[in-house]
PDB file of C-alpha atoms in Angstrom:
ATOM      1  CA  UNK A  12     -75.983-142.769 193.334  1.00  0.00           C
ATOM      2  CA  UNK A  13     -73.273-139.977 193.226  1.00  0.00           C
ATOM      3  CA  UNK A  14     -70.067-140.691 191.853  1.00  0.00           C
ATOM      4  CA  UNK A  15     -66.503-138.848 192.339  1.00  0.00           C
ATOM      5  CA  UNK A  16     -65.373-136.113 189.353  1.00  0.00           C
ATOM      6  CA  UNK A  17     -63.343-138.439 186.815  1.00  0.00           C
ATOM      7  CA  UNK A  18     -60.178-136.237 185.567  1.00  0.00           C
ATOM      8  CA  UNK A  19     -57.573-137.084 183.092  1.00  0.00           C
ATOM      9  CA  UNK A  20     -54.017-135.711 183.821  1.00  0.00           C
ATOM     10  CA  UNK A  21     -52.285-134.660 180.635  1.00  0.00           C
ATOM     11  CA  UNK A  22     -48.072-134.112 181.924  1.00  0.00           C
ATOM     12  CA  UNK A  23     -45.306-135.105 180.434  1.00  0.00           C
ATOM     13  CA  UNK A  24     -43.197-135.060 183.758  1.00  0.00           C
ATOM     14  CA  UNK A  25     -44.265-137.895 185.365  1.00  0.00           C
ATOM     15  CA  UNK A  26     -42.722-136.993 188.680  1.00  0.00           C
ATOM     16  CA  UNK A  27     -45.399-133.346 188.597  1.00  0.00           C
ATOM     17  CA  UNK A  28     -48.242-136.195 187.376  1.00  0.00           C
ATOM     18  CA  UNK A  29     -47.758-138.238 190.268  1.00  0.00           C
ATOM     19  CA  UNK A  30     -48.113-135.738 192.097  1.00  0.00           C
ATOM     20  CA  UNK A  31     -51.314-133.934 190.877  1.00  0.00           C
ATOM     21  CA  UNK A  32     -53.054-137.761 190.805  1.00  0.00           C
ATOM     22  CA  UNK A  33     -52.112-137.515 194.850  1.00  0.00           C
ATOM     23  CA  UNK A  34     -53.751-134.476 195.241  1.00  0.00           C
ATOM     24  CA  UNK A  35     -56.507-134.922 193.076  1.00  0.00           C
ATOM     25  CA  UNK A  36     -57.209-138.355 194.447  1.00  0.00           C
ATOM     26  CA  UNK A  37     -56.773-136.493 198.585  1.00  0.00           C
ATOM     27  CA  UNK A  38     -59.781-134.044 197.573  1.00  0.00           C
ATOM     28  CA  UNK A  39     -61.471-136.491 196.917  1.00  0.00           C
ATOM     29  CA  UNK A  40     -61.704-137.238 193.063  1.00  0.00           C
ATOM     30  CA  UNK A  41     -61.063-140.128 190.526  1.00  0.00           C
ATOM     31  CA  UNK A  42     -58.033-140.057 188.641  1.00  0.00           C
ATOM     32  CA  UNK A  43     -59.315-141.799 185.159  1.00  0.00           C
ATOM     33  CA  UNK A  44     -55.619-141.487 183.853  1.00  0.00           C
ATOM     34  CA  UNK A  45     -52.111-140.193 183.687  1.00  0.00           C
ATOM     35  CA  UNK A  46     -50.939-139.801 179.974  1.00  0.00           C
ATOM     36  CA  UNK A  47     -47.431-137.906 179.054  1.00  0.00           C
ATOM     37  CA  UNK A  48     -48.604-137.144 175.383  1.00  0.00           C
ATOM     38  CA  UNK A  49     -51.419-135.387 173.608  1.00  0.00           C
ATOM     39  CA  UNK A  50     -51.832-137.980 170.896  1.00  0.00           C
ATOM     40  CA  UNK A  51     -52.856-140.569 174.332  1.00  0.00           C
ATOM     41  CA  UNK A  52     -54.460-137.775 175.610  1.00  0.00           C
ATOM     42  CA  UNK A  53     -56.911-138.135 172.690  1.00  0.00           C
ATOM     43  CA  UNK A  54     -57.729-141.440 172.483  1.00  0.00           C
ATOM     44  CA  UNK A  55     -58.053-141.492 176.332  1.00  0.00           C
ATOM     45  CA  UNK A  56     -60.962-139.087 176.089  1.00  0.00           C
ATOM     46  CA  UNK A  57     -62.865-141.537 173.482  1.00  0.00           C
ATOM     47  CA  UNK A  58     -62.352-144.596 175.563  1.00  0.00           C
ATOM     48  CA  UNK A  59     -62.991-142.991 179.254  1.00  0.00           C
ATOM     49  CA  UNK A  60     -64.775-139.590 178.835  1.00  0.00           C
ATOM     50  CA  UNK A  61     -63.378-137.947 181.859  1.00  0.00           C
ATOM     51  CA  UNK A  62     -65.360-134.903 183.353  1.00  0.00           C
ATOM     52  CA  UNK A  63     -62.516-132.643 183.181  1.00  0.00           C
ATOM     53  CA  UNK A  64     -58.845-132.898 182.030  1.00  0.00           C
ATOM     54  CA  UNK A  65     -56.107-131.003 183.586  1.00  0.00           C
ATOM     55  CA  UNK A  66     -53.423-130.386 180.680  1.00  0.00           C
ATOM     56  CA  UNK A  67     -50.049-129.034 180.725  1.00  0.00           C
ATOM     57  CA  UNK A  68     -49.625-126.411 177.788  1.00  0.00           C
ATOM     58  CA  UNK A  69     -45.934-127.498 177.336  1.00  0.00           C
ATOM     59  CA  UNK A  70     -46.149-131.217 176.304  1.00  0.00           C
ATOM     60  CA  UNK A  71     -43.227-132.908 174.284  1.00  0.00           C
ATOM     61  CA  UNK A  72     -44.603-134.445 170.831  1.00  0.00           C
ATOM     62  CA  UNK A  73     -46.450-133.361 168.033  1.00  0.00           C
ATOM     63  CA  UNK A  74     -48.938-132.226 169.755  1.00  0.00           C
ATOM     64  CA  UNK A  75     -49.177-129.608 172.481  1.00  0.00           C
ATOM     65  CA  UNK A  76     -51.227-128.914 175.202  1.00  0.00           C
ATOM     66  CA  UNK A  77     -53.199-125.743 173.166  1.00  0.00           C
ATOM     67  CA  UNK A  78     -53.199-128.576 169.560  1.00  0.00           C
ATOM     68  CA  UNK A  79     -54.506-130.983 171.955  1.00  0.00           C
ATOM     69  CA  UNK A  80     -57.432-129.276 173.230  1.00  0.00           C
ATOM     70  CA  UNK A  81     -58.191-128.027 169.945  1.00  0.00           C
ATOM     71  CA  UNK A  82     -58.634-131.863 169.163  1.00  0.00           C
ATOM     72  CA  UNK A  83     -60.962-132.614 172.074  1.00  0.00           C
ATOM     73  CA  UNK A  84     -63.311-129.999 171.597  1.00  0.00           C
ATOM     74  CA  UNK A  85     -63.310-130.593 167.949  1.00  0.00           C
ATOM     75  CA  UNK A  86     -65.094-133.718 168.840  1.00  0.00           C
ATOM     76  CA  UNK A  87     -66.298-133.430 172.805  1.00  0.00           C
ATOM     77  CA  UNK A  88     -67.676-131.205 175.607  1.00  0.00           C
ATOM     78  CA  UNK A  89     -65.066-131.640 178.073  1.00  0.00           C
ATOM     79  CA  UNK A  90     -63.576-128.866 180.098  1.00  0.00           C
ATOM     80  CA  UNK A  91     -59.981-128.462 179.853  1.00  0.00           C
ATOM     81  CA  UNK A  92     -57.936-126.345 183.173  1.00  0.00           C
ATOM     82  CA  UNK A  93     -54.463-125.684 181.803  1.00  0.00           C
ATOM     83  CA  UNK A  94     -51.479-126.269 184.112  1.00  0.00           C
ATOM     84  CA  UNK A  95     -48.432-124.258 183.382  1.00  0.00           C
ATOM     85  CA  UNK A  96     -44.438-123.354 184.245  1.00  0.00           C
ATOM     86  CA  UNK A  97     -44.282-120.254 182.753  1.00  0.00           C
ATOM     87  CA  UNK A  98     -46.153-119.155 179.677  1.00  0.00           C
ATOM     88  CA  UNK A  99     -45.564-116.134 177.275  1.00  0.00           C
ATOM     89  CA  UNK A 100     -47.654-113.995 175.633  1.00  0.00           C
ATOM     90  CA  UNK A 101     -48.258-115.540 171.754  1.00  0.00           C
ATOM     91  CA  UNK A 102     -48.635-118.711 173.746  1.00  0.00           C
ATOM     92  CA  UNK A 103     -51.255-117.473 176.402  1.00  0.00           C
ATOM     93  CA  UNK A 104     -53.321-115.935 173.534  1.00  0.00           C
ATOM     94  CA  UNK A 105     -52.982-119.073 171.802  1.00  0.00           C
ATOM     95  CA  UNK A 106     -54.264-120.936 174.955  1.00  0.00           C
ATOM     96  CA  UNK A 107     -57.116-118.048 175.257  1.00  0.00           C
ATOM     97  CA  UNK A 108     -58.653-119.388 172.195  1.00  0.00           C
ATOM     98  CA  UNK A 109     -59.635-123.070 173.891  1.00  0.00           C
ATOM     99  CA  UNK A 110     -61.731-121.714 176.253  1.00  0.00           C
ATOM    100  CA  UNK A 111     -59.968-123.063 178.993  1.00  0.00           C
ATOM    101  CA  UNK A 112     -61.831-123.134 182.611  1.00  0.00           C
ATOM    102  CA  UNK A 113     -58.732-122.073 184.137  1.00  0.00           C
ATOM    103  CA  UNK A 114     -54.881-121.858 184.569  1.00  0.00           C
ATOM    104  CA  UNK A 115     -52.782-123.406 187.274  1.00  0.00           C
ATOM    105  CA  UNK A 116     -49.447-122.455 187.922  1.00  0.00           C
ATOM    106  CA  UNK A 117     -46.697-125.050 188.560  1.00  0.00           C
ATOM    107  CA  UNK A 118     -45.707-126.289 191.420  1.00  0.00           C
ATOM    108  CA  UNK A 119     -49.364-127.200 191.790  1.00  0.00           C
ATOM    109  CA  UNK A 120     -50.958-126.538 195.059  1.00  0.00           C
ATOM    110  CA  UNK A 121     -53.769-128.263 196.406  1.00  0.00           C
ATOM    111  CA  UNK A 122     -55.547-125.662 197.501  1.00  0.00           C
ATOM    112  CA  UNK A 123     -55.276-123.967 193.755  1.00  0.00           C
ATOM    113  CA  UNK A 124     -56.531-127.097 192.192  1.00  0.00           C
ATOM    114  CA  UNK A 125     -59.719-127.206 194.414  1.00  0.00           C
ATOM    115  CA  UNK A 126     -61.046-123.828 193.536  1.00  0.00           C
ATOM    116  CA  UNK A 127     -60.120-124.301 190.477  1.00  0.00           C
ATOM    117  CA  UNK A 128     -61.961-127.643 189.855  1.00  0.00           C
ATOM    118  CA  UNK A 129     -64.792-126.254 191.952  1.00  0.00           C
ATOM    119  CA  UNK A 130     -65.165-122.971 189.264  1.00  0.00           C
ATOM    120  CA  UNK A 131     -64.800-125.360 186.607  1.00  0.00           C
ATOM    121  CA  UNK A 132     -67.685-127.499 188.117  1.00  0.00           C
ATOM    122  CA  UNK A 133     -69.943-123.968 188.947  1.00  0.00           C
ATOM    123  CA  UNK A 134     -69.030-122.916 184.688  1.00  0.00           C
ATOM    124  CA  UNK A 135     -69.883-126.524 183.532  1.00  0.00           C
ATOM    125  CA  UNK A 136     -73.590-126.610 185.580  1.00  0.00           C
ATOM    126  CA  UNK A 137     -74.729-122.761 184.177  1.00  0.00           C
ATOM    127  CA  UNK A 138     -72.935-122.827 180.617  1.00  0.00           C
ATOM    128  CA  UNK A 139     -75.330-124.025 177.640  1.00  0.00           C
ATOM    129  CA  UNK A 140     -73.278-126.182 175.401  1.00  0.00           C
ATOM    130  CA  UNK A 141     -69.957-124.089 173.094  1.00  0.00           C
ATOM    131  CA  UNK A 142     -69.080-127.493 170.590  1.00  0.00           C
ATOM    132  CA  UNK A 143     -70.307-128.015 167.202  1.00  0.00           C
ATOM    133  CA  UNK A 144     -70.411-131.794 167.335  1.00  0.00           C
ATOM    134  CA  UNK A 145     -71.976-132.275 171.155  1.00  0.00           C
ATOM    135  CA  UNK A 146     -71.222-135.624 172.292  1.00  0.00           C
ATOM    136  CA  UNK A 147     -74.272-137.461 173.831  1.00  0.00           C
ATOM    137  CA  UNK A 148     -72.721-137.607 177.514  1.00  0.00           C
ATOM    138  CA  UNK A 149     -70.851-134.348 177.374  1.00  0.00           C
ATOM    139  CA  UNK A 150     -70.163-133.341 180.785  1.00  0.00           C
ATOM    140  CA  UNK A 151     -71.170-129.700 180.846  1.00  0.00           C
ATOM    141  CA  UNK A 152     -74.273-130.528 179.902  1.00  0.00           C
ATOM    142  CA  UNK A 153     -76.822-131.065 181.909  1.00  0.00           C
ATOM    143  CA  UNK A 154     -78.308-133.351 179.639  1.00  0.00           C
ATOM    144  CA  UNK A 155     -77.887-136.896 181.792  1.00  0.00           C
ATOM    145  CA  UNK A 156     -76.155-135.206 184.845  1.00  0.00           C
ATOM    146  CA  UNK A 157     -75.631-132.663 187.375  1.00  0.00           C
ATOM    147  CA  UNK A 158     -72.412-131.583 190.308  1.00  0.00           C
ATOM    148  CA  UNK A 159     -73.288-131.228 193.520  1.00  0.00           C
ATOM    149  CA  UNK A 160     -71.579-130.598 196.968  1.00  0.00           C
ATOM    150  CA  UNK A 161     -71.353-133.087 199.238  1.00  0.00           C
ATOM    151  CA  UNK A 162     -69.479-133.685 202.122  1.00  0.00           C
ATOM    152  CA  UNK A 163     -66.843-131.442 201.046  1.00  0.00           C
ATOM    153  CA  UNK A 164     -66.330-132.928 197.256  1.00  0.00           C
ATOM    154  CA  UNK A 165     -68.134-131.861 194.565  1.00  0.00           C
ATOM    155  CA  UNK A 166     -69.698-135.567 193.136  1.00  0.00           C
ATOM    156  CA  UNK A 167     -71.920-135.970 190.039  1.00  0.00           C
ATOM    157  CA  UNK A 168     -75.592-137.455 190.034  1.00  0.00           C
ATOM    158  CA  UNK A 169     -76.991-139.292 186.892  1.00  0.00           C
ATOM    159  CA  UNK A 170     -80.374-137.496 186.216  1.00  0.00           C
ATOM    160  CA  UNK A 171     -82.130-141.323 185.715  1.00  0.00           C
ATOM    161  CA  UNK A 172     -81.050-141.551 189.514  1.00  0.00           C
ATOM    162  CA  UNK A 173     -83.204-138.602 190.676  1.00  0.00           C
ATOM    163  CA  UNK A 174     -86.344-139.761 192.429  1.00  0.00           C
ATOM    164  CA  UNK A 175     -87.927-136.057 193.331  1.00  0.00           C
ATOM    165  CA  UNK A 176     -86.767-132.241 194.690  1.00  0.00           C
ATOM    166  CA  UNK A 177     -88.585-130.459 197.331  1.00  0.00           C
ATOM    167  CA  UNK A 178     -88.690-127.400 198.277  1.00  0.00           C
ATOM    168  CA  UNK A 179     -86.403-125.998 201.802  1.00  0.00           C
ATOM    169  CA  UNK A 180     -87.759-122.130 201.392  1.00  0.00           C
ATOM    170  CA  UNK A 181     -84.272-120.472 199.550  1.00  0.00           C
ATOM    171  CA  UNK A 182     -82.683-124.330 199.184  1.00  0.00           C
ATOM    172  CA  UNK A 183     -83.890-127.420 198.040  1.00  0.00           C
ATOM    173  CA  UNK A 184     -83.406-131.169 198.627  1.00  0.00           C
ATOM    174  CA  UNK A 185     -82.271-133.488 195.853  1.00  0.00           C
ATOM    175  CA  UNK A 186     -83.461-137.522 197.072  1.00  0.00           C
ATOM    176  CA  UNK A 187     -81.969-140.353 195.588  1.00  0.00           C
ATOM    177  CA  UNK A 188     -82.095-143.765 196.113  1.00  0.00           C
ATOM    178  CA  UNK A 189     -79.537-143.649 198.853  1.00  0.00           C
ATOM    179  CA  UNK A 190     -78.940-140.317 199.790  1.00  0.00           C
ATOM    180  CA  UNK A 191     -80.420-137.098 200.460  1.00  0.00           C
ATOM    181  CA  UNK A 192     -78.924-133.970 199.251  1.00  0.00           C
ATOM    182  CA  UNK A 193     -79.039-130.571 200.352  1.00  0.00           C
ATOM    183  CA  UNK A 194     -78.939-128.304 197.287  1.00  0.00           C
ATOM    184  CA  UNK A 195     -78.124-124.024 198.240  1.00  0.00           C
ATOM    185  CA  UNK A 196     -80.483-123.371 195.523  1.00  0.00           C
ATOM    186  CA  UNK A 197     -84.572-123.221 195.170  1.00  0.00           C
ATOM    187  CA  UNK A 198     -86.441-125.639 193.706  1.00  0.00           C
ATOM    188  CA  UNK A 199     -87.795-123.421 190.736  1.00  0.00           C
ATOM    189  CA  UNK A 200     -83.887-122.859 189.651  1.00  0.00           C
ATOM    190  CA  UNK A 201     -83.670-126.328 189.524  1.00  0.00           C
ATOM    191  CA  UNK A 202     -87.086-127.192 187.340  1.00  0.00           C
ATOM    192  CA  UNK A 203     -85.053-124.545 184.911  1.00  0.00           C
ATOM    193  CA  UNK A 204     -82.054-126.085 184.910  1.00  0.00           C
ATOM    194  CA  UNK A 205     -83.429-129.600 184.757  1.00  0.00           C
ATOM    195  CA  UNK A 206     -84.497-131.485 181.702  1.00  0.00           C
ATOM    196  CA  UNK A 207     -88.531-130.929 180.704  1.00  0.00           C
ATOM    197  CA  UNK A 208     -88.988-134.234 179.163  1.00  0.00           C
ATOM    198  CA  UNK A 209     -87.398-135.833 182.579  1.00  0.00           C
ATOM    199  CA  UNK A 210     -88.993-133.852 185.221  1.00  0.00           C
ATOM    200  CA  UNK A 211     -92.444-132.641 186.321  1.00  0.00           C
ATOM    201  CA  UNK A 212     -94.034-130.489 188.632  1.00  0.00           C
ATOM    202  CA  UNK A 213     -96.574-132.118 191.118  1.00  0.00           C
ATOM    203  CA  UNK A 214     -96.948-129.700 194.193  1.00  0.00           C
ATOM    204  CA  UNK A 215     -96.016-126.212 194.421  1.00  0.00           C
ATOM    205  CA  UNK A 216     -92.874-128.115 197.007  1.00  0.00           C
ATOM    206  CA  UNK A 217     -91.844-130.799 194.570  1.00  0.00           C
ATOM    207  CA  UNK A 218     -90.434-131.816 191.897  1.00  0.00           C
ATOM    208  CA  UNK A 219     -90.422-135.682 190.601  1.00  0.00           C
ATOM    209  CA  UNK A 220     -88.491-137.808 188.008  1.00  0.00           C
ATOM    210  CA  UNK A 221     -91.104-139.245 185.658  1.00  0.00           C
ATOM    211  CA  UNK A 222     -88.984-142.122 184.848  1.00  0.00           C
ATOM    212  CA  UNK A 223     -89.070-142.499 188.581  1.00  0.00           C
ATOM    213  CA  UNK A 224     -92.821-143.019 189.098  1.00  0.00           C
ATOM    214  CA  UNK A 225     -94.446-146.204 190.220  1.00  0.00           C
ATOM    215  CA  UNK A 226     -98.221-145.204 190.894  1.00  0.00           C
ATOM    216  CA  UNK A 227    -100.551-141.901 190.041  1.00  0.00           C
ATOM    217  CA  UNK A 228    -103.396-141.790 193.607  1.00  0.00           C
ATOM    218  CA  UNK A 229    -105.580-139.469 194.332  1.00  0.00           C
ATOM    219  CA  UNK A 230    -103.632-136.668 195.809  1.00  0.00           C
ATOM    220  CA  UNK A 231     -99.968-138.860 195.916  1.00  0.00           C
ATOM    221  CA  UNK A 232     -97.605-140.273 194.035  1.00  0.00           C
ATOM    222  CA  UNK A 233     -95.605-143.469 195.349  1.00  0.00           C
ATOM    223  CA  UNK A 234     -91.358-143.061 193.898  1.00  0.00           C
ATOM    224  CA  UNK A 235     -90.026-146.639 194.949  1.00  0.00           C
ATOM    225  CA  UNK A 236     -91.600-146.674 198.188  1.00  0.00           C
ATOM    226  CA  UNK A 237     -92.109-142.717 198.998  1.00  0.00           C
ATOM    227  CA  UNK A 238     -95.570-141.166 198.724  1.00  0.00           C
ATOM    228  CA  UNK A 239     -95.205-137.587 197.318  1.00  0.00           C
ATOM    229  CA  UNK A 240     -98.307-134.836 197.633  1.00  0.00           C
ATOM    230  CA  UNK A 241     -99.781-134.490 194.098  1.00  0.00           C
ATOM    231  CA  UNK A 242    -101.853-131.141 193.782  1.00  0.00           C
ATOM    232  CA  UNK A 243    -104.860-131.384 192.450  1.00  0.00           C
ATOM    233  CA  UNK A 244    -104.530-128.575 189.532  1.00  0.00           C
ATOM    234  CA  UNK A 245    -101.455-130.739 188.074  1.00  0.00           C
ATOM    235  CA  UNK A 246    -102.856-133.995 188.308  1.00  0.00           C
ATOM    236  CA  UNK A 247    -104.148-134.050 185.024  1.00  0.00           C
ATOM    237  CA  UNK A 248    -100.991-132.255 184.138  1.00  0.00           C
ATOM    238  CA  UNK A 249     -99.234-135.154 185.160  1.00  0.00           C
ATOM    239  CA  UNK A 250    -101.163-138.032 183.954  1.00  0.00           C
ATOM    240  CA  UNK A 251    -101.233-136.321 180.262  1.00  0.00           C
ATOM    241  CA  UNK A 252     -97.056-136.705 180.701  1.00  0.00           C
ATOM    242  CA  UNK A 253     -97.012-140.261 181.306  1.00  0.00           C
ATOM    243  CA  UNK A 254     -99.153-141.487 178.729  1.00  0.00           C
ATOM    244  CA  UNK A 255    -101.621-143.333 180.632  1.00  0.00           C
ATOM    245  CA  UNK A 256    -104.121-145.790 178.890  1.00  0.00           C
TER     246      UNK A 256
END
């Protein structure tokens, strides 16, 4: 099943936070948290690994927003979109060093945020991995999920929940369980993109989840109740991948 983009809010002004949860939660999105320091900011990320975190540069503390970014990625992959009053020069080259996904400008606007979010989401999905110490579930990875659009949101889609792709000429469509998801890309971009140990090739139109398979027929495969056209050439293919006895 898809779930809604998880985003910490890192602002000291709590009156601006509020705010920002409002929109962010309007568009669409789940607000994991609302912390006014980068020390909470921290330990937040640990506890509730939030897809992306929207943090103001200026914070009160010890830490500020550039020290506390510099502490996330020192330990996970999560994509940090700064939000800011009015920043000079050392401080923007300091904040050029995080990599940030993107800078918002206070008062906040809710159309800003979206595109913002939305670039983030396009940057996280193409990107191969910038951290030393990868964490297992790092969002930008697509390692255990991806971001798609749907109905107006981007959500995310565990890669275990993937039954099968097929082919829609220049687009493909992503099935779940529950839902079925029109992607604007083809299906060979998304065999590239998509883990080789998780995903196999089966007709020249689709793509299925081996973890997904229930049964291996001559010319099918069933995917919890679904019978998907097996070609012939990558049958063997196929039954070489899941180890049958």
């Amino acid at each position: 099943m898809d779930t809604p983009l998880k985003l910490l809010v890192v602002e000291d002004d709590m009156i601006i936070a509020a705010t920002i949860a409002l929109q962010l939660t309007k568009l669409g999105y789940e607000v994991s948290g609302i912390v006014p320091r980068g020390e909470e900011a921290i330990q937040h990320a640990e506890t509730n690994r939030p897809d992306l975190i929207l943090l103001d540069i200026s914070l009160k503390g010890a830490l500020d927003g550039i020290d506390t970014a510099h502490a996330i990625h020192q330990q996970w992959n999560i994509p940090i979109i700064y939000v800011t009053a009015n920043t000079d020069e050392a401080t923007f080259a300091r904040a050029k060093k995080t990599r940030p996904y993107a800078f918002i400008s206070k008062p906040v606007r809710a159309l800003e945020l979206q595109r913002a979010i939305e670039l983030a989401v396009s940057r996280m999905a193409d990107e191969p991995p910038i951290s030393a110490h990868p964490a297992p579930d790092a969002p930008f990875v697509l390692s255990d999920r991806i971001f798609v659009r749907y109905r107006e949101k981007i959500v995310k889609i565990f890669i275990a929940d993937i039954l099968y792709l097929e082919a829609d000429r220049n687009y493909c469509h992503l099935y779940t369980a529950t839902k079925d998801y029109l992607l604007t890309t083809t299906l060979k971009a998304m065999e590239d993109k998509l883990p080789i140990a998780c995903f196999v090739r089966v007709h020249r139109s689709y793509l299925a989840n081996l973890m997904q398979v229930d049964e291996v027929g001559e010319g099918y495969i069933g995917i919890k109740g679904k019978t998907i056209p097996l070609s012939h050439l990558l049958r063997d293919a196929l039954l070489k991948r899941i180890q049958t006895i």
